[in-house]
PDB file of C-alpha atoms in Angstrom:
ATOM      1  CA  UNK D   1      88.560  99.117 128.678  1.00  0.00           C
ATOM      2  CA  UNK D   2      87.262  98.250 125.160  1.00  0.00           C
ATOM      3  CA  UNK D   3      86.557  94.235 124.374  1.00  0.00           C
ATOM      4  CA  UNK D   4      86.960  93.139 121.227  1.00  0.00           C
ATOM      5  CA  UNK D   5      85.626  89.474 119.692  1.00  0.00           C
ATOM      6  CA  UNK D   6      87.883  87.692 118.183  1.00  0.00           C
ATOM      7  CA  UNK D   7      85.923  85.222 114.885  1.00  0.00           C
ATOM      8  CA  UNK D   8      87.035  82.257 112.595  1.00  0.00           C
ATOM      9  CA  UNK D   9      86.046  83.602 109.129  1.00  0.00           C
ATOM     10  CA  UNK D  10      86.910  80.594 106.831  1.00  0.00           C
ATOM     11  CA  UNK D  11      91.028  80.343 106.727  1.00  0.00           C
ATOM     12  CA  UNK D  12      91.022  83.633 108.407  1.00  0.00           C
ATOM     13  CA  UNK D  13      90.779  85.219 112.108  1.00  0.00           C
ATOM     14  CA  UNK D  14      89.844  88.676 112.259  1.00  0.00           C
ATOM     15  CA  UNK D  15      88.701  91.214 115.316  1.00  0.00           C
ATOM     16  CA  UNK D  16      86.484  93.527 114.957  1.00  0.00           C
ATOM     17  CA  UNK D  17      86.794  97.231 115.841  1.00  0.00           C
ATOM     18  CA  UNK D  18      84.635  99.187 116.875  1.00  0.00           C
ATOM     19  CA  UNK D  19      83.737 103.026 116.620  1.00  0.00           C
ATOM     20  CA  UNK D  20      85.179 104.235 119.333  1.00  0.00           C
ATOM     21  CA  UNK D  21      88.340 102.124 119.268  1.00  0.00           C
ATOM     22  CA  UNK D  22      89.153 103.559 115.555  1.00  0.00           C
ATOM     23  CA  UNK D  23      88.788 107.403 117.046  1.00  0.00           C
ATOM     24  CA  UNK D  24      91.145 106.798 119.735  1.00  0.00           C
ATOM     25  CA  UNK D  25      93.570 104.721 117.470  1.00  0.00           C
ATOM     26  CA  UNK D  26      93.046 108.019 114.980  1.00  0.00           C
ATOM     27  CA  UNK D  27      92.074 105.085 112.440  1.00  0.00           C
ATOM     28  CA  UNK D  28      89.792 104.523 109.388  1.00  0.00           C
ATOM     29  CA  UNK D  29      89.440 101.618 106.914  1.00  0.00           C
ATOM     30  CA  UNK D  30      92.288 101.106 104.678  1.00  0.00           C
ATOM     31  CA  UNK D  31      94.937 102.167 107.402  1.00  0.00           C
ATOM     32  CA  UNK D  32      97.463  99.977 108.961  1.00  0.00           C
ATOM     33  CA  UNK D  33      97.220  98.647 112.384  1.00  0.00           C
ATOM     34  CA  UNK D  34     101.175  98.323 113.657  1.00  0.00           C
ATOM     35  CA  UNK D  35     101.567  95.619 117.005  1.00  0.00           C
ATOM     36  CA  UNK D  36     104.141  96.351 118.760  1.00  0.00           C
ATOM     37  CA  UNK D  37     105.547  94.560 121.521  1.00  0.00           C
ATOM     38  CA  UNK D  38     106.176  90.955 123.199  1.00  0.00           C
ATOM     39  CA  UNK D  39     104.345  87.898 123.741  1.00  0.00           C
ATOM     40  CA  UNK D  40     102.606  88.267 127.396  1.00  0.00           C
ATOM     41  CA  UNK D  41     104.298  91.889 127.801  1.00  0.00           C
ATOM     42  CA  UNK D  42     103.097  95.463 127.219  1.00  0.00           C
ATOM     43  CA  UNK D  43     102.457  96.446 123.496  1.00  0.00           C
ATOM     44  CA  UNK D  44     101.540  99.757 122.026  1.00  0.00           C
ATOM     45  CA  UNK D  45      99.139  99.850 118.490  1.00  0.00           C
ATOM     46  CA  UNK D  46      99.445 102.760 116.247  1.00  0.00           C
ATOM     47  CA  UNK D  47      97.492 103.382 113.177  1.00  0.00           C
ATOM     48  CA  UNK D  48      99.242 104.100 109.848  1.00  0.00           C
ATOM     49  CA  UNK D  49      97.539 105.355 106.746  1.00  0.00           C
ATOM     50  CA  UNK D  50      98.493 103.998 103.237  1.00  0.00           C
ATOM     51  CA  UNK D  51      99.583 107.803 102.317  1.00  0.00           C
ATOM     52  CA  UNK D  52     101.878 107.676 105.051  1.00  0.00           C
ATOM     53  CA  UNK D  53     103.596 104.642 104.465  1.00  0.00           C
ATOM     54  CA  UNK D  54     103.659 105.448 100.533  1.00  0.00           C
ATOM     55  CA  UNK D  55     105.433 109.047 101.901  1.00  0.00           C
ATOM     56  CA  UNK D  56     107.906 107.184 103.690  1.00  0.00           C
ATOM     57  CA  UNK D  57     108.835 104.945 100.685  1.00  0.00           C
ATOM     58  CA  UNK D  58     109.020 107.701  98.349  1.00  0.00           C
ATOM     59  CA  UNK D  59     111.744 109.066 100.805  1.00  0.00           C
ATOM     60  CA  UNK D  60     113.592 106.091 100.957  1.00  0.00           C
ATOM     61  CA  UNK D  61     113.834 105.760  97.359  1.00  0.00           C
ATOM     62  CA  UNK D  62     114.713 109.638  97.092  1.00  0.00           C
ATOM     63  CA  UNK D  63     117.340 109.481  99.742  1.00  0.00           C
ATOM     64  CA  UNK D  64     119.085 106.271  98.128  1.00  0.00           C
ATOM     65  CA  UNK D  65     117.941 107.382  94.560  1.00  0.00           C
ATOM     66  CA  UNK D  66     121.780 107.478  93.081  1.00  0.00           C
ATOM     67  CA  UNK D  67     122.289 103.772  94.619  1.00  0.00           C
ATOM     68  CA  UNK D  68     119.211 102.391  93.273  1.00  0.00           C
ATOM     69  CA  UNK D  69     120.728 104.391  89.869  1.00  0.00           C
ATOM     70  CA  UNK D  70     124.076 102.805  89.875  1.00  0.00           C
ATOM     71  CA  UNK D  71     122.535  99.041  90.749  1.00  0.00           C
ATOM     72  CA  UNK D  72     120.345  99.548  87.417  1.00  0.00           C
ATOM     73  CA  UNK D  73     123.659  99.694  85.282  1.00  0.00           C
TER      74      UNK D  73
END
């Protein structure tokens, strides 16, 4: 089990992480930390680097490149 402390920093809250946490999440600073789950039920966290979510836009736009084409006109 890994405890993390949760602080007030000005308008902000932030947790956080600690070493061992990141290797297990397969995380480093500047990634994404994706929640997901309900209010008082399970939830699973995933780490997502910037490259990867800039991969998956570039796809998106690729795959829907003649739409986003014909909505310029």
């Amino acid at each position: 089990m890994i405890e993390l402390k949760i602080e007030q920093q000005g308008e902000a809250v932030k947790v956080e992480l600690t070493e061992e946490l990141l290797v297990l999440l397969g995380a480093k600073a500047g990634d994404t930390l994706v929640i997901d789950g309900e209010a008082g039920g399970p939830f699973t966290l995933a780490a997502r680097s910037t490259d990867e979510r800039f991969e998956r836009g570039r796809a998106f736009l690729e795959r829907y490149r003649s739409t986003f084409e014909a909505l310029a006109k």
